[in-house]
Amino acid sequence: MAEFLIGLGLPGWLAWSIAALVSAVLLLNVIAGGALVFIWAERKIAARIQDRLGPTRTGGRFGWLQSLADGIKLLAKEDLMPEGADGLLFRLAPYVSFCASFCAFIALPFAFDVVGQRLNVAVFFVVAVLGLEVFGVILAGYASASKWSLFGAMREAAQVVSYEVPLGMCVVVPVMLAGTMDLVTIGEKQAGWMSNWYLFHDPFTFVIFWVYVTCAVASVNRAPFDLAEAESELVAGFHTEYSGLRWSFFFMAEYGSMFLVSALAAVLFLGGWNGPVPVAQLVGLSEGTGDSAAYFVRLLGLGNLIAKATLGVLLMMWIRWTLPRLRIDQVMTTCLKYCTPIAAVMFAGAMFWQLFLPGGLLPGWSRPAGEIREGWLEGPGGLPAAHPTTSGHNVGVAATDPSDSSGLATRSPR
Amino acid sequence: MMDFFVAPSILLPGLSMPSCLATVPLFAANPFTEPVGVIHYLVVGAVLFTAGIACMTLKRNALGILMGIELVLNGANINFVAFSSSYLRGEGAPTLGLDGQVVALFVILLAAAEAAVALAITLNFYNNHATVDVDRADDLKG
Amino acid sequence: MTGMLAMDISSLTDVIVPTLATTFRPAPILAALPVAGVNWHSVLFLLFAALACGFAVAVVAADNVVRMALYLVFSLGATAGLFFLAGAEFIGAMQLMIYVGGTLVLLVFGVMLTAQAPLVAIKASSSDRTLAAVAGASLLALLLTAAFSVDAWMAPGSEVVPAPSATPLGMALIGVRVDTPPPGSPAGGRAGYMLPFEIVSVHLLVVLVGAAYLARAKRRKTPRAIDAVASAMPVEPVVASTASGVASGRPAGGAKSALVGGGR
């Protein structure tokens, strides 16, 4: 897009500013629009699982306007703050959570080269930024001046920090197979038929995918790991004291993270934007070039990835409404005694498989042997992945500051 | 082109900028268009380092002292990364290359280890003395 | 259409530099703007640098230990942004993951465990503050003088986009150097980092065990000091104590309610 604008005669910096703005708005819409759809879907699915109907009135037969109506209601709600709360931190916490969730989307590819910022260390970046979401929860728990919130925050901190270990181990396996941390290249390596997906690469990756699912559910605090907001013991956990728009920021952050870990699973294990059957390749279209056919292929890939990520989110909802909540000690046991050792063994197994059986068991499957590869060395699109420039991470943090300081000036309890 | 650092001297002729500063690229040019160099990073590193030292000396809370140490280590890390970056050094200037980044990596790892141990010690101290004020840790005073 | 998203900021600098060089070709209206030819890299650097320095100073200035931890998070996060801007992506991601996501969460955890009302804000005396300000200012002056005294460091950046360093870094850590030596450095005999890497690994393991040993819950014969304090203080109902704390303008009394009270 920036090249297009430069072609129009705009100077480079302005063209890039506009392109960056458009990308940011698009990504923001992915989260906001995703949250709207997923909240509606969650209500319908929960209702079906519990043999109810769910929303039926608002917006026609299926109640598909329900979450929009909820959003308007949340906007109109009074913004309450407990008396003993730490004002600055209380106001800041939802934005910290939301920014962390949003910033991780920057490095996530939606189709070949359809990515906010192609990073050489994208996998690492996404996992790292996702881990920052816990700060919002801790701050919210501390600043709310409520027992429930503090307990919720403590649980969340322990849980998220623990689950980052097995999650990191799971994520490393596709990185090892692809030989790069660039998500675009990892997705590209799995092009072709469904058997090329890393899920079916060898038995170890198949197992480790399910470990990843467990850890991902835990790291985004969904049931059965939603200890931080266990409503039967802790009222609503860390967001007990929140209402209105601030509460909805937490909610959007949660749904954004769900979509993110699902999309990450899709790229790492489920072939990314490559469908189960390489339709476009069979027809003879190819991606990577600038003609309209390539754009069509990318659009197809975009649909593929979003479909896979949505399936992942639906799976999480299914799990949530099926399994009972674990106790905190059971959560830690699952992490430390099961997920971590299994992930470690599977990691070693995948490593030896790649070392001794790089071609797979069947003679017909020819896969490239293990080698040191990196996206910038052989990049399919020929796009250099090196960036000296921004991560974009802290832009979000900066954006929270003005609104917050102004909020403090207008309404401070002390 | 606006020149942010010369503008005040036009407004206040009595306080004209020292001529030596005008030769410094940091002050002589518009900071929004001038490419960033090593010196910019060094200034940031120095500020972080100083803030860390001040934090370590000023705070009586053991955890505050720990935070000061983290700031100091980060100030040092910024320097390592700046010297290793070919983007920041001038044309053909020698850089630390990969070695600077490796050292920065080790600093981060060791900082994590140090924080874990220091935190464990602090919690032990808190359990035994019901405070985290380091001035109260004078049991061994003769 | 989908190519819109494929913005790649590395090419941003590739585009901007020629634009800067030829000072600005078309569109005379835009040329009149004072921000014409703005270098985004420098702007982002200024933003991150201001954040890092500002929050670092805020850490020193704040009395509340929870606020200090928060400011530290922002300062170190902005530092990670600086690393990205310098082309050290792997170090930046590492900083985010280990430092901000691991070490600081641990630190915040410790803060919350010890955040009793009297301990949240241990104030330093004003004479100490003055002394620290003077000492800090002189140290800063010393460092800046040293930094500005070397001419080679004053050169503006070359804007040479460095090659991605993740793979060479990983290879260096297992003892093989695959990176091209930077100009001006001795070409041969560059060391791998196998041994330091192993030492750090063992070190981390030792620290893991040691920290777990130090922080474990001990069974004791005598009551802990913290329990003694807690039982000596009157434990009021949380609602009442919070209200009284707010009314009197100071943190609520009672060790237990203070733990959840979050008063400053």
Short mmCIF file of N, CA and C in Angstrom, two decimals, chain C residues 83-188:
data_model
loop_
_atom_site.label_atom_id
_atom_site.label_comp_id
_atom_site.label_asym_id
_atom_site.label_seq_id
_atom_site.Cartn_x
_atom_site.Cartn_y
_atom_site.Cartn_z
N PHE C 83 15.82 -1.62 21.80
CA PHE C 83 16.60 -2.73 21.24
C PHE C 83 16.11 -3.07 19.84
N PHE C 84 14.78 -3.10 19.68
CA PHE C 84 14.25 -3.36 18.35
C PHE C 84 14.72 -2.30 17.36
N LEU C 85 14.71 -1.05 17.82
CA LEU C 85 15.11 0.04 16.93
C LEU C 85 16.58 -0.06 16.55
N ALA C 86 17.39 -0.64 17.43
CA ALA C 86 18.81 -0.77 17.13
C ALA C 86 19.09 -1.97 16.25
N GLY C 87 18.07 -2.73 15.90
CA GLY C 87 18.26 -3.89 15.04
C GLY C 87 18.53 -5.17 15.78
N ALA C 88 18.48 -5.13 17.12
CA ALA C 88 18.72 -6.35 17.90
C ALA C 88 17.37 -6.94 18.29
N GLU C 89 16.72 -7.57 17.30
CA GLU C 89 15.37 -8.06 17.53
C GLU C 89 15.33 -9.14 18.59
N PHE C 90 16.31 -10.05 18.49
CA PHE C 90 16.28 -11.18 19.42
C PHE C 90 16.46 -10.70 20.85
N ILE C 91 17.36 -9.75 21.03
CA ILE C 91 17.58 -9.23 22.38
C ILE C 91 16.32 -8.51 22.87
N GLY C 92 15.68 -7.78 21.95
CA GLY C 92 14.46 -7.09 22.33
C GLY C 92 13.38 -8.05 22.77
N ALA C 93 13.18 -9.11 21.98
CA ALA C 93 12.16 -10.10 22.34
C ALA C 93 12.54 -10.79 23.65
N MET C 94 13.83 -11.05 23.82
CA MET C 94 14.32 -11.68 25.04
C MET C 94 14.04 -10.77 26.23
N GLN C 95 14.30 -9.48 26.04
CA GLN C 95 14.04 -8.52 27.12
C GLN C 95 12.57 -8.55 27.51
N LEU C 96 11.69 -8.59 26.48
CA LEU C 96 10.26 -8.62 26.77
C LEU C 96 9.89 -9.90 27.50
N MET C 97 10.44 -11.01 27.04
CA MET C 97 10.01 -12.30 27.57
C MET C 97 10.58 -12.55 28.96
N ILE C 98 11.89 -12.43 29.09
CA ILE C 98 12.52 -12.81 30.35
C ILE C 98 12.42 -11.68 31.37
N TYR C 99 12.82 -10.48 30.93
CA TYR C 99 12.88 -9.38 31.88
C TYR C 99 11.50 -8.92 32.27
N VAL C 100 10.74 -8.46 31.26
CA VAL C 100 9.45 -7.86 31.58
C VAL C 100 8.44 -8.93 31.96
N GLY C 101 8.45 -10.04 31.19
CA GLY C 101 7.43 -11.05 31.43
C GLY C 101 7.78 -11.99 32.56
N GLY C 102 9.06 -12.16 32.89
CA GLY C 102 9.43 -13.10 33.93
C GLY C 102 9.91 -12.43 35.19
N THR C 103 11.03 -11.74 35.08
CA THR C 103 11.65 -11.15 36.26
C THR C 103 10.73 -10.14 36.94
N LEU C 104 10.09 -9.30 36.14
CA LEU C 104 9.28 -8.26 36.76
C LEU C 104 7.98 -8.79 37.32
N VAL C 105 7.44 -9.84 36.69
CA VAL C 105 6.26 -10.47 37.29
C VAL C 105 6.63 -11.03 38.66
N LEU C 106 7.82 -11.63 38.71
CA LEU C 106 8.32 -12.14 39.98
C LEU C 106 8.45 -11.02 41.00
N LEU C 107 8.99 -9.90 40.54
CA LEU C 107 9.21 -8.75 41.42
C LEU C 107 7.86 -8.22 41.93
N VAL C 108 6.91 -8.10 41.02
CA VAL C 108 5.59 -7.61 41.41
C VAL C 108 4.95 -8.58 42.40
N PHE C 109 5.17 -9.85 42.15
CA PHE C 109 4.68 -10.88 43.07
C PHE C 109 5.26 -10.64 44.46
N GLY C 110 6.57 -10.43 44.52
CA GLY C 110 7.21 -10.16 45.80
C GLY C 110 6.67 -8.90 46.45
N VAL C 111 6.45 -7.88 45.62
CA VAL C 111 5.91 -6.63 46.16
C VAL C 111 4.54 -6.88 46.79
N MET C 112 3.72 -7.66 46.09
CA MET C 112 2.38 -7.88 46.61
C MET C 112 2.40 -8.73 47.87
N LEU C 113 3.35 -9.67 47.94
CA LEU C 113 3.43 -10.51 49.13
C LEU C 113 3.84 -9.69 50.35
N THR C 114 4.65 -8.67 50.14
CA THR C 114 5.14 -7.88 51.28
C THR C 114 4.46 -6.53 51.38
N ALA C 115 3.38 -6.34 50.61
CA ALA C 115 2.79 -5.00 50.54
C ALA C 115 1.83 -4.77 51.70
N GLN C 116 2.36 -4.73 52.90
CA GLN C 116 1.54 -4.30 54.02
C GLN C 116 1.58 -2.79 54.09
N ALA C 117 0.53 -2.25 54.62
CA ALA C 117 0.38 -0.79 54.59
C ALA C 117 1.62 -0.02 55.06
N PRO C 118 2.22 -0.37 56.18
CA PRO C 118 3.37 0.43 56.61
C PRO C 118 4.59 0.25 55.72
N LEU C 119 4.60 -0.84 54.93
CA LEU C 119 5.79 -1.11 54.13
C LEU C 119 5.66 -0.61 52.71
N VAL C 120 4.43 -0.28 52.30
CA VAL C 120 4.25 0.10 50.90
C VAL C 120 5.04 1.36 50.59
N ALA C 121 4.97 2.32 51.49
CA ALA C 121 5.69 3.56 51.24
C ALA C 121 6.64 3.82 52.39
N ILE C 122 7.88 3.37 52.25
CA ILE C 122 8.91 3.71 53.22
C ILE C 122 9.59 4.95 52.68
N LYS C 123 9.35 6.07 53.31
CA LYS C 123 9.84 7.33 52.73
C LYS C 123 11.30 7.56 53.12
N ALA C 124 12.02 8.13 52.20
CA ALA C 124 13.38 8.54 52.51
C ALA C 124 13.34 9.97 53.04
N SER C 125 14.27 10.30 53.91
CA SER C 125 14.29 11.66 54.44
C SER C 125 14.72 12.63 53.36
N SER C 126 14.36 13.90 53.55
CA SER C 126 14.62 14.87 52.50
C SER C 126 16.11 15.13 52.34
N SER C 127 16.87 14.95 53.43
CA SER C 127 18.31 15.14 53.31
C SER C 127 18.90 14.03 52.44
N ASP C 128 18.36 12.82 52.62
CA ASP C 128 18.82 11.71 51.77
C ASP C 128 18.50 12.00 50.31
N ARG C 129 17.29 12.54 50.10
CA ARG C 129 16.88 12.84 48.72
C ARG C 129 17.82 13.85 48.09
N THR C 130 18.12 14.90 48.85
CA THR C 130 19.01 15.93 48.32
C THR C 130 20.36 15.33 47.96
N LEU C 131 20.84 14.53 48.91
CA LEU C 131 22.14 13.91 48.69
C LEU C 131 22.12 13.04 47.44
N ALA C 132 21.05 12.23 47.30
CA ALA C 132 20.96 11.35 46.15
C ALA C 132 20.86 12.16 44.87
N ALA C 133 20.12 13.27 44.92
CA ALA C 133 19.97 14.10 43.72
C ALA C 133 21.32 14.66 43.30
N VAL C 134 22.09 15.16 44.29
CA VAL C 134 23.40 15.74 43.97
C VAL C 134 24.33 14.66 43.43
N ALA C 135 24.35 13.53 44.12
CA ALA C 135 25.24 12.45 43.68
C ALA C 135 24.83 11.96 42.30
N GLY C 136 23.51 11.80 42.09
CA GLY C 136 23.05 11.33 40.80
C GLY C 136 23.38 12.30 39.70
N ALA C 137 23.18 13.60 39.97
CA ALA C 137 23.46 14.61 38.94
C ALA C 137 24.94 14.60 38.58
N SER C 138 25.79 14.47 39.59
CA SER C 138 27.22 14.50 39.28
C SER C 138 27.63 13.24 38.52
N LEU C 139 27.04 12.11 38.89
CA LEU C 139 27.35 10.87 38.17
C LEU C 139 26.90 10.98 36.73
N LEU C 140 25.69 11.53 36.53
CA LEU C 140 25.18 11.69 35.18
C LEU C 140 26.08 12.62 34.37
N ALA C 141 26.51 13.70 35.01
CA ALA C 141 27.40 14.64 34.30
C ALA C 141 28.68 13.94 33.89
N LEU C 142 29.20 13.11 34.82
CA LEU C 142 30.43 12.38 34.53
C LEU C 142 30.24 11.45 33.34
N LEU C 143 29.15 10.68 33.37
CA LEU C 143 28.90 9.72 32.30
C LEU C 143 28.71 10.43 30.96
N LEU C 144 27.95 11.53 31.00
CA LEU C 144 27.68 12.23 29.74
C LEU C 144 28.97 12.84 29.19
N THR C 145 29.78 13.38 30.09
CA THR C 145 31.06 13.94 29.63
C THR C 145 31.89 12.86 28.96
N ALA C 146 31.91 11.71 29.59
CA ALA C 146 32.69 10.61 29.01
C ALA C 146 32.11 10.21 27.66
N ALA C 147 30.77 10.16 27.58
CA ALA C 147 30.14 9.72 26.33
C ALA C 147 30.40 10.72 25.21
N PHE C 148 30.36 12.01 25.54
CA PHE C 148 30.53 13.02 24.50
C PHE C 148 31.99 13.26 24.16
N SER C 149 32.91 12.63 24.92
CA SER C 149 34.32 12.96 24.71
C SER C 149 34.92 12.18 23.55
N VAL C 150 34.24 11.15 23.05
CA VAL C 150 34.80 10.35 21.96
C VAL C 150 34.15 10.78 20.65
N ASP C 151 34.94 11.24 19.73
CA ASP C 151 34.39 11.79 18.49
C ASP C 151 33.71 10.72 17.65
N ALA C 152 34.27 9.50 17.69
CA ALA C 152 33.72 8.45 16.84
C ALA C 152 32.28 8.11 17.23
N TRP C 153 31.93 8.37 18.47
CA TRP C 153 30.57 8.05 18.91
C TRP C 153 29.56 9.11 18.50
N MET C 154 30.09 10.26 18.06
CA MET C 154 29.18 11.34 17.74
C MET C 154 28.63 11.24 16.32
N ALA C 155 29.18 10.35 15.53
CA ALA C 155 28.76 10.27 14.14
C ALA C 155 27.30 9.86 14.06
N PRO C 156 26.56 10.43 13.13
CA PRO C 156 25.18 9.97 12.96
C PRO C 156 25.16 8.56 12.44
N GLY C 157 24.04 7.87 12.62
CA GLY C 157 23.95 6.46 12.27
C GLY C 157 24.13 6.24 10.79
N SER C 158 24.61 5.02 10.44
CA SER C 158 24.85 4.71 9.05
C SER C 158 23.57 4.27 8.36
N GLU C 159 22.54 3.88 9.13
CA GLU C 159 21.29 3.37 8.58
C GLU C 159 21.50 2.16 7.70
N VAL C 160 22.59 1.43 7.94
CA VAL C 160 22.79 0.14 7.27
C VAL C 160 21.93 -0.87 8.00
N VAL C 161 20.96 -1.45 7.29
CA VAL C 161 20.07 -2.40 7.96
C VAL C 161 20.86 -3.66 8.26
N PRO C 162 21.02 -4.01 9.52
CA PRO C 162 21.82 -5.19 9.83
C PRO C 162 21.09 -6.47 9.49
N ALA C 163 21.85 -7.51 9.23
CA ALA C 163 21.25 -8.82 8.96
C ALA C 163 20.61 -9.34 10.23
N PRO C 164 19.55 -10.15 10.09
CA PRO C 164 18.91 -10.70 11.29
C PRO C 164 19.91 -11.48 12.11
N SER C 165 19.84 -11.32 13.42
CA SER C 165 20.91 -11.88 14.24
C SER C 165 20.49 -13.10 15.03
N ALA C 166 19.24 -13.55 14.87
CA ALA C 166 18.79 -14.66 15.72
C ALA C 166 19.57 -15.94 15.43
N THR C 167 19.68 -16.30 14.15
CA THR C 167 20.38 -17.54 13.81
C THR C 167 21.88 -17.47 14.13
N PRO C 168 22.60 -16.42 13.71
CA PRO C 168 24.01 -16.34 14.11
C PRO C 168 24.18 -16.36 15.62
N LEU C 169 23.23 -15.74 16.33
CA LEU C 169 23.31 -15.72 17.79
C LEU C 169 23.18 -17.12 18.36
N GLY C 170 22.20 -17.86 17.84
CA GLY C 170 22.03 -19.24 18.29
C GLY C 170 23.25 -20.08 17.97
N MET C 171 23.81 -19.88 16.77
CA MET C 171 25.00 -20.65 16.40
C MET C 171 26.17 -20.28 17.30
N ALA C 172 26.30 -18.98 17.62
CA ALA C 172 27.40 -18.56 18.48
C ALA C 172 27.27 -19.20 19.85
N LEU C 173 26.03 -19.36 20.31
CA LEU C 173 25.84 -19.94 21.64
C LEU C 173 26.20 -21.41 21.69
N ILE C 174 26.15 -22.09 20.53
CA ILE C 174 26.62 -23.47 20.55
C ILE C 174 28.03 -23.57 19.97
N GLY C 175 28.71 -22.44 19.88
CA GLY C 175 30.14 -22.49 19.62
C GLY C 175 30.57 -22.28 18.19
N VAL C 176 29.67 -21.98 17.28
CA VAL C 176 30.03 -21.79 15.88
C VAL C 176 29.72 -20.36 15.50
N ARG C 177 30.68 -19.70 14.88
CA ARG C 177 30.41 -18.33 14.44
C ARG C 177 30.13 -18.33 12.96
N VAL C 178 28.91 -17.93 12.58
CA VAL C 178 28.57 -17.89 11.16
C VAL C 178 28.37 -16.45 10.69
N ASP C 179 28.44 -15.50 11.60
CA ASP C 179 28.20 -14.13 11.20
C ASP C 179 29.44 -13.55 10.53
N THR C 180 29.22 -12.59 9.66
CA THR C 180 30.35 -11.91 9.04
C THR C 180 30.93 -10.94 10.06
N PRO C 181 32.23 -10.92 10.18
CA PRO C 181 32.82 -10.01 11.17
C PRO C 181 32.54 -8.57 10.79
N PRO C 182 32.22 -7.73 11.76
CA PRO C 182 31.97 -6.32 11.48
C PRO C 182 33.22 -5.65 10.97
N PRO C 183 33.07 -4.59 10.18
CA PRO C 183 34.25 -3.93 9.62
C PRO C 183 35.16 -3.39 10.72
N GLY C 184 36.44 -3.57 10.54
CA GLY C 184 37.39 -3.03 11.49
C GLY C 184 37.75 -3.97 12.60
N SER C 185 37.08 -5.10 12.68
CA SER C 185 37.42 -6.04 13.75
C SER C 185 38.34 -7.11 13.19
N PRO C 186 39.13 -7.70 14.05
CA PRO C 186 40.02 -8.77 13.56
C PRO C 186 39.20 -9.93 13.01
N ALA C 187 39.57 -10.39 11.82
CA ALA C 187 38.71 -11.33 11.13
C ALA C 187 38.70 -12.70 11.78
N GLY C 188 39.85 -13.19 12.21
CA GLY C 188 39.91 -14.56 12.70
C GLY C 188 39.86 -14.63 14.22
#
